[in-house]
């Protein structure tokens, strides 16, 4: 399925079987299946043989399935829970590969469906204020650019605030997006106070009667207490303009990130009350399975996924398709 | 949410009391926990499997050193193997080329290439190299500008930006300017790209063919998950990597990606990015990353030192007293002696994770190694009664003690103050109880047994 465009690209990737790997791995049915997935060519390498072979879903098979999920970054605990749930109904049954992967996907889709909620701004607020936060390099500015484009295409008036006053040329980066999407960009020089800028941005967007205001922020590692407090200050200052703002706080997560995503969500949620997630960089080979664990643990809405650098490369999060991609089904 | 490995292992080994050689059962059970720890640290699954298999071979049949638990022994073997796999430290940049030597920076989007380029420039400049930075990132808005600003901050050369010029052409111009203006090093900062984007991978390969870099550094985020193996292998196969830079090591990610990438590429990890400032780039220390992946700081090396030098009976006695909230000058003297045996005090404190505040307190108390001898002399000049009850020590006693130890009364006052601070601290530590010791990583603050080395992590 072309939703993420993974399938196609993955087929082109040559076999990345770990070079020095003397693991005495039995070339079992699921192992082959998994190997195929590691090669990222989901459907082709599943092999015709597998389609005709049935196997009992025993402990060993379950372990292989668990490992399949681990390689998708679900994390050990979640991978175990999901496979155990599958075992409850299917243990001891004869199953085929396609079947069992679909069943696994269903288990995960069940966890993910409740969190698949698109961003739904209330335009009557004039402006609906969206604060965008995350660690360095997760894709905050690019995500804002893409969101701005979507809402502009819907005929909304959007303002961007270049709140990353720290990183060199971050302001310029957002300005380029402003030009591309035809949105005014409120900015100050690098080194200026981010909270002050946010305050002015809300005032200005309100004076103009804009539908939406996206406020960019500097990337910060979640364990940097000082920087996190600075972010809390940005929120406090925004509230001085509008008690109800920010109406959405988006945490942008990089799909390449592994289990550290837990720590990111936890810390940002504590500090600025994150209301939703965006998962970026899903056009690579990282599958972002940690999202399943996050959905289980935090239940935060996932608003969108990023699949490229172009303005159009932001898609709604579709639980079922995402779950299927985690087990290598297109 | 992640238990440290030592906590996990202690759960396993509390059940075991056997000594002698490690049995297969001991090892298998311990390694199950090691596997979990490695996966939680984001080490890629195939790498975990291979690694665990190797450790297993090494561990079965190993003698358990006397006074060490089987759990500690396995941790030690795991740690040693991790360090060995991660490679040697401080592999410097290879700049052996007809100047200008070219360094090519590659990696995924947002991995930190541009910032790392700026940091490298600062580092090379400090080594008296003339550095030129050139951005080949014609895709991300304002990326070229970002590098220009960093070059200015680092006070190094920067290739003027020509809008619309493509990467290979920019490369030629950078080399030309490098030669003409006598630069030692040209750092080429490329656009972030996905390893499966054929077009962009071909582009960077073309840049490589023109630039003939002596170093091609793969810049990767320390937070990277299971995908680390795939991306490292792809970059290595398609562009040829000579070294790895791990960024955002100042975050709280466990950094298992380092092991994964090293394993699949065989290339050394050369630098660690430690912050957003331009001087925050450090050479790689396998020890530190190994400790972090295992989730136990450098306790391992502290254990090693302790095993070598410390008198366990003394230590046990001291630990018991501290747990009862008792800590007198006699104990302090014992502790000084232990510390002396273990060598440099600051070194020991530096090894411990999560000791920040305590270390600061100790620093205030001015325990330095040279002073130790004098401090010992002061306590040794006290009567047994005074040592047990410091409140006895009033002015005239102080004068006598000072004379006996050959120091001033001020020095005696200082020691008593220091004793009081430590006694307060010990009381707190005592209250934390056994569990607290392990959880707060304080074990090593006290010489062994302080909850302790003997039964590490209970």
mmCIF file of C-alpha atoms in Angstrom, chain B residues 96-344:
data_model
loop_
_atom_site.group_PDB
_atom_site.id
_atom_site.type_symbol
_atom_site.label_atom_id
_atom_site.label_comp_id
_atom_site.label_asym_id
_atom_site.label_seq_id
_atom_site.Cartn_x
_atom_site.Cartn_y
_atom_site.Cartn_z
ATOM 1 C CA UNK B 96 47.487 12.406 6.300
ATOM 2 C CA UNK B 97 46.941 13.873 2.885
ATOM 3 C CA UNK B 98 48.305 16.546 0.657
ATOM 4 C CA UNK B 99 46.599 19.619 2.124
ATOM 5 C CA UNK B 100 43.859 20.389 2.185
ATOM 6 C CA UNK B 101 42.755 17.160 3.890
ATOM 7 C CA UNK B 102 39.050 16.671 3.306
ATOM 8 C CA UNK B 103 36.598 15.558 5.980
ATOM 9 C CA UNK B 104 33.187 14.533 4.662
ATOM 10 C CA UNK B 105 30.268 14.641 7.098
ATOM 11 C CA UNK B 106 27.333 12.344 6.354
ATOM 12 C CA UNK B 107 24.212 11.169 8.160
ATOM 13 C CA UNK B 108 20.432 11.237 8.435
ATOM 14 C CA UNK B 109 18.431 14.432 8.700
ATOM 15 C CA UNK B 110 18.672 16.044 12.101
ATOM 16 C CA UNK B 111 21.543 13.903 13.348
ATOM 17 C CA UNK B 112 23.702 16.929 14.088
ATOM 18 C CA UNK B 113 26.072 17.150 11.132
ATOM 19 C CA UNK B 114 26.216 20.919 10.858
ATOM 20 C CA UNK B 115 26.753 21.514 14.561
ATOM 21 C CA UNK B 116 29.397 18.766 14.601
ATOM 22 C CA UNK B 117 31.137 20.388 11.618
ATOM 23 C CA UNK B 118 31.392 23.599 13.613
ATOM 24 C CA UNK B 119 32.728 21.702 16.616
ATOM 25 C CA UNK B 120 35.337 19.917 14.523
ATOM 26 C CA UNK B 121 36.461 23.261 13.147
ATOM 27 C CA UNK B 122 36.967 24.588 16.669
ATOM 28 C CA UNK B 123 38.886 21.460 17.638
ATOM 29 C CA UNK B 124 41.137 21.537 14.577
ATOM 30 C CA UNK B 125 41.753 25.227 14.948
ATOM 31 C CA UNK B 126 42.990 24.617 18.480
ATOM 32 C CA UNK B 127 45.468 22.208 16.909
ATOM 33 C CA UNK B 128 46.727 25.069 14.787
ATOM 34 C CA UNK B 129 45.058 23.926 11.600
ATOM 35 C CA UNK B 130 43.614 26.318 9.076
ATOM 36 C CA UNK B 131 40.068 25.111 8.527
ATOM 37 C CA UNK B 132 37.550 25.805 5.766
ATOM 38 C CA UNK B 133 33.885 24.915 6.261
ATOM 39 C CA UNK B 134 31.705 24.326 3.223
ATOM 40 C CA UNK B 135 28.021 23.440 3.235
ATOM 41 C CA UNK B 136 26.721 21.121 0.524
ATOM 42 C CA UNK B 137 23.225 21.179 1.975
ATOM 43 C CA UNK B 138 21.236 22.787 -0.780
ATOM 44 C CA UNK B 139 17.968 21.221 0.375
ATOM 45 C CA UNK B 140 17.186 22.221 3.937
ATOM 46 C CA UNK B 141 16.196 25.863 4.074
ATOM 47 C CA UNK B 142 18.931 28.083 5.553
ATOM 48 C CA UNK B 143 21.317 25.170 6.179
ATOM 49 C CA UNK B 144 24.139 26.905 4.338
ATOM 50 C CA UNK B 145 23.536 30.015 6.340
ATOM 51 C CA UNK B 146 23.680 27.991 9.555
ATOM 52 C CA UNK B 147 27.159 26.703 8.722
ATOM 53 C CA UNK B 148 28.292 30.179 7.735
ATOM 54 C CA UNK B 149 27.265 31.505 11.126
ATOM 55 C CA UNK B 150 29.023 28.632 12.892
ATOM 56 C CA UNK B 151 32.189 29.312 10.882
ATOM 57 C CA UNK B 152 32.074 32.900 12.029
ATOM 58 C CA UNK B 153 31.590 31.829 15.651
ATOM 59 C CA UNK B 154 34.465 29.376 15.368
ATOM 60 C CA UNK B 155 36.527 31.986 13.601
ATOM 61 C CA UNK B 156 37.431 29.726 10.699
ATOM 62 C CA UNK B 157 37.076 30.068 6.941
ATOM 63 C CA UNK B 158 33.747 29.584 5.201
ATOM 64 C CA UNK B 159 33.087 28.945 1.534
ATOM 65 C CA UNK B 160 30.943 31.795 0.167
ATOM 66 C CA UNK B 161 27.465 30.548 -0.712
ATOM 67 C CA UNK B 162 26.437 30.670 -4.371
ATOM 68 C CA UNK B 163 22.702 30.166 -4.586
ATOM 69 C CA UNK B 164 21.582 27.426 -6.928
ATOM 70 C CA UNK B 165 24.940 25.678 -7.103
ATOM 71 C CA UNK B 166 24.795 21.883 -6.764
ATOM 72 C CA UNK B 167 26.826 19.815 -4.267
ATOM 73 C CA UNK B 168 29.483 18.458 -6.642
ATOM 74 C CA UNK B 169 30.165 21.932 -8.004
ATOM 75 C CA UNK B 170 30.324 23.334 -4.478
ATOM 76 C CA UNK B 171 32.812 20.593 -3.598
ATOM 77 C CA UNK B 172 35.082 21.532 -6.517
ATOM 78 C CA UNK B 173 34.951 25.160 -5.518
ATOM 79 C CA UNK B 174 35.726 24.299 -1.878
ATOM 80 C CA UNK B 175 38.760 22.223 -2.873
ATOM 81 C CA UNK B 176 39.931 24.953 -5.184
ATOM 82 C CA UNK B 177 39.609 27.602 -2.499
ATOM 83 C CA UNK B 178 41.265 25.257 0.008
ATOM 84 C CA UNK B 179 44.288 24.801 -2.228
ATOM 85 C CA UNK B 180 44.537 28.406 -3.314
ATOM 86 C CA UNK B 181 44.298 29.876 0.142
ATOM 87 C CA UNK B 182 46.470 27.287 1.874
ATOM 88 C CA UNK B 183 43.907 25.597 4.095
ATOM 89 C CA UNK B 184 44.998 22.475 6.001
ATOM 90 C CA UNK B 185 41.541 20.988 6.313
ATOM 91 C CA UNK B 186 38.287 21.334 4.367
ATOM 92 C CA UNK B 187 35.162 20.102 6.156
ATOM 93 C CA UNK B 188 32.316 19.274 3.767
ATOM 94 C CA UNK B 189 28.963 19.313 5.539
ATOM 95 C CA UNK B 190 26.429 17.405 3.442
ATOM 96 C CA UNK B 191 22.638 17.484 3.554
ATOM 97 C CA UNK B 192 20.893 14.961 5.745
ATOM 98 C CA UNK B 193 19.717 12.021 3.709
ATOM 99 C CA UNK B 194 18.045 8.689 4.125
ATOM 100 C CA UNK B 195 20.271 5.723 3.434
ATOM 101 C CA UNK B 196 17.602 4.324 1.128
ATOM 102 C CA UNK B 197 17.261 7.446 -0.956
ATOM 103 C CA UNK B 198 19.147 6.241 -4.002
ATOM 104 C CA UNK B 199 19.363 9.583 -5.686
ATOM 105 C CA UNK B 200 20.837 11.379 -2.702
ATOM 106 C CA UNK B 201 23.145 8.493 -1.846
ATOM 107 C CA UNK B 202 24.462 8.601 -5.397
ATOM 108 C CA UNK B 203 24.973 12.322 -4.992
ATOM 109 C CA UNK B 204 27.073 11.953 -1.871
ATOM 110 C CA UNK B 205 29.057 9.172 -3.541
ATOM 111 C CA UNK B 206 29.776 11.566 -6.402
ATOM 112 C CA UNK B 207 30.925 14.184 -3.910
ATOM 113 C CA UNK B 208 33.203 11.596 -2.330
ATOM 114 C CA UNK B 209 34.711 10.713 -5.703
ATOM 115 C CA UNK B 210 35.541 14.339 -6.353
ATOM 116 C CA UNK B 211 36.682 15.234 -2.845
ATOM 117 C CA UNK B 212 38.626 12.051 -2.013
ATOM 118 C CA UNK B 213 38.145 12.587 1.710
ATOM 119 C CA UNK B 214 40.651 11.184 4.209
ATOM 120 C CA UNK B 215 37.845 10.958 6.711
ATOM 121 C CA UNK B 216 34.174 10.265 6.106
ATOM 122 C CA UNK B 217 32.381 10.662 9.399
ATOM 123 C CA UNK B 218 28.937 9.212 9.962
ATOM 124 C CA UNK B 219 27.104 11.477 12.392
ATOM 125 C CA UNK B 220 24.413 9.693 14.376
ATOM 126 C CA UNK B 221 22.126 10.598 17.203
ATOM 127 C CA UNK B 222 22.809 8.686 20.433
ATOM 128 C CA UNK B 223 19.047 8.179 20.722
ATOM 129 C CA UNK B 224 18.861 6.071 17.566
ATOM 130 C CA UNK B 225 16.963 2.820 17.983
ATOM 131 C CA UNK B 226 17.020 -0.520 16.203
ATOM 132 C CA UNK B 227 17.480 1.166 12.848
ATOM 133 C CA UNK B 228 21.090 2.046 13.723
ATOM 134 C CA UNK B 229 22.377 -1.179 12.174
ATOM 135 C CA UNK B 230 20.594 -0.590 8.919
ATOM 136 C CA UNK B 231 21.616 3.008 8.495
ATOM 137 C CA UNK B 232 25.234 2.413 9.494
ATOM 138 C CA UNK B 233 25.594 -0.515 7.151
ATOM 139 C CA UNK B 234 24.016 1.346 4.261
ATOM 140 C CA UNK B 235 26.134 4.435 4.695
ATOM 141 C CA UNK B 236 29.236 2.325 5.043
ATOM 142 C CA UNK B 237 28.479 0.297 1.933
ATOM 143 C CA UNK B 238 27.439 3.194 -0.245
ATOM 144 C CA UNK B 239 29.756 5.971 0.856
ATOM 145 C CA UNK B 240 32.464 4.273 2.884
ATOM 146 C CA UNK B 241 32.667 5.461 6.465
ATOM 147 C CA UNK B 242 35.973 5.914 8.307
ATOM 148 C CA UNK B 243 34.595 6.887 11.682
ATOM 149 C CA UNK B 244 31.454 7.537 13.681
ATOM 150 C CA UNK B 245 30.427 10.592 15.666
ATOM 151 C CA UNK B 246 27.769 10.026 18.287
ATOM 152 C CA UNK B 247 25.808 13.188 19.070
ATOM 153 C CA UNK B 248 23.517 14.243 21.927
ATOM 154 C CA UNK B 249 25.420 12.103 24.345
ATOM 155 C CA UNK B 250 24.460 14.773 26.878
ATOM 156 C CA UNK B 251 20.896 13.507 26.674
ATOM 157 C CA UNK B 252 19.636 10.606 28.745
ATOM 158 C CA UNK B 253 19.596 7.990 26.000
ATOM 159 C CA UNK B 254 21.539 4.878 26.875
ATOM 160 C CA UNK B 255 23.345 4.962 23.553
ATOM 161 C CA UNK B 256 23.117 1.347 22.463
ATOM 162 C CA UNK B 257 23.347 2.597 18.890
ATOM 163 C CA UNK B 258 27.086 3.024 19.441
ATOM 164 C CA UNK B 259 27.501 -0.710 19.902
ATOM 165 C CA UNK B 260 25.236 -1.536 16.968
ATOM 166 C CA UNK B 261 27.064 0.736 14.557
ATOM 167 C CA UNK B 262 30.493 -0.293 15.673
ATOM 168 C CA UNK B 263 29.474 -3.916 15.309
ATOM 169 C CA UNK B 264 28.195 -3.662 11.751
ATOM 170 C CA UNK B 265 30.760 -1.252 10.337
ATOM 171 C CA UNK B 266 33.862 -2.126 12.329
ATOM 172 C CA UNK B 267 34.695 1.580 12.218
ATOM 173 C CA UNK B 268 35.881 3.429 15.296
ATOM 174 C CA UNK B 269 33.673 5.833 17.164
ATOM 175 C CA UNK B 270 35.792 8.935 17.085
ATOM 176 C CA UNK B 271 33.908 11.640 18.879
ATOM 177 C CA UNK B 272 31.013 12.275 21.207
ATOM 178 C CA UNK B 273 28.871 15.396 20.882
ATOM 179 C CA UNK B 274 28.113 16.626 24.369
ATOM 180 C CA UNK B 275 26.102 19.802 24.023
ATOM 181 C CA UNK B 276 25.179 22.718 21.848
ATOM 182 C CA UNK B 277 28.240 24.822 22.502
ATOM 183 C CA UNK B 278 30.969 24.645 19.906
ATOM 184 C CA UNK B 279 33.561 23.224 22.259
ATOM 185 C CA UNK B 280 31.322 20.373 23.369
ATOM 186 C CA UNK B 281 33.031 17.618 21.416
ATOM 187 C CA UNK B 282 34.983 14.910 23.178
ATOM 188 C CA UNK B 283 37.096 12.010 22.111
ATOM 189 C CA UNK B 284 35.469 8.657 22.593
ATOM 190 C CA UNK B 285 35.835 6.686 25.811
ATOM 191 C CA UNK B 286 34.631 3.101 25.416
ATOM 192 C CA UNK B 287 34.510 2.709 29.178
ATOM 193 C CA UNK B 288 32.007 5.450 29.631
ATOM 194 C CA UNK B 289 29.688 4.346 26.882
ATOM 195 C CA UNK B 290 29.910 0.733 28.038
ATOM 196 C CA UNK B 291 28.916 1.749 31.542
ATOM 197 C CA UNK B 292 26.053 3.744 30.170
ATOM 198 C CA UNK B 293 24.721 0.987 27.955
ATOM 199 C CA UNK B 294 24.773 -1.349 30.924
ATOM 200 C CA UNK B 295 23.114 1.383 32.961
ATOM 201 C CA UNK B 296 25.549 1.310 35.808
ATOM 202 C CA UNK B 297 27.921 4.178 35.428
ATOM 203 C CA UNK B 298 31.487 3.173 35.941
ATOM 204 C CA UNK B 299 30.749 1.192 39.030
ATOM 205 C CA UNK B 300 32.424 -1.727 37.353
ATOM 206 C CA UNK B 301 35.849 -0.159 37.440
ATOM 207 C CA UNK B 302 35.300 0.978 40.981
ATOM 208 C CA UNK B 303 34.483 -2.603 41.892
ATOM 209 C CA UNK B 304 37.689 -3.664 40.225
ATOM 210 C CA UNK B 305 39.741 -1.248 42.230
ATOM 211 C CA UNK B 306 37.959 -2.158 45.396
ATOM 212 C CA UNK B 307 38.493 -5.837 44.856
ATOM 213 C CA UNK B 308 42.185 -5.237 44.432
ATOM 214 C CA UNK B 309 42.818 -3.154 47.458
ATOM 215 C CA UNK B 310 40.219 -3.059 50.113
ATOM 216 C CA UNK B 311 40.072 -4.864 53.369
ATOM 217 C CA UNK B 312 36.597 -6.264 53.403
ATOM 218 C CA UNK B 313 36.282 -6.954 57.097
ATOM 219 C CA UNK B 314 37.116 -3.383 57.966
ATOM 220 C CA UNK B 315 34.702 -2.187 55.367
ATOM 221 C CA UNK B 316 31.866 -4.383 56.552
ATOM 222 C CA UNK B 317 32.323 -3.171 60.103
ATOM 223 C CA UNK B 318 32.276 0.432 58.987
ATOM 224 C CA UNK B 319 29.215 -0.101 56.851
ATOM 225 C CA UNK B 320 27.335 -1.665 59.737
ATOM 226 C CA UNK B 321 28.164 1.243 61.987
ATOM 227 C CA UNK B 322 27.083 3.749 59.405
ATOM 228 C CA UNK B 323 23.813 1.990 58.968
ATOM 229 C CA UNK B 324 23.194 2.379 62.634
ATOM 230 C CA UNK B 325 23.846 6.081 62.162
ATOM 231 C CA UNK B 326 27.146 5.922 63.990
ATOM 232 C CA UNK B 327 30.224 7.535 62.592
ATOM 233 C CA UNK B 328 32.997 8.741 64.860
ATOM 234 C CA UNK B 329 36.483 10.054 64.315
ATOM 235 C CA UNK B 330 37.878 6.552 64.582
ATOM 236 C CA UNK B 331 35.720 5.543 61.623
ATOM 237 C CA UNK B 332 36.888 8.569 59.759
ATOM 238 C CA UNK B 333 40.465 7.489 60.317
ATOM 239 C CA UNK B 334 39.685 4.000 59.025
ATOM 240 C CA UNK B 335 38.101 5.555 56.023
ATOM 241 C CA UNK B 336 41.095 7.744 55.327
ATOM 242 C CA UNK B 337 43.276 4.673 55.362
ATOM 243 C CA UNK B 338 41.000 2.884 52.930
ATOM 244 C CA UNK B 339 40.887 5.862 50.662
ATOM 245 C CA UNK B 340 44.652 6.038 50.705
ATOM 246 C CA UNK B 341 44.834 2.475 49.493
ATOM 247 C CA UNK B 342 42.404 3.132 46.689
ATOM 248 C CA UNK B 343 44.369 5.997 45.293
ATOM 249 C CA UNK B 344 43.251 9.317 43.998
#
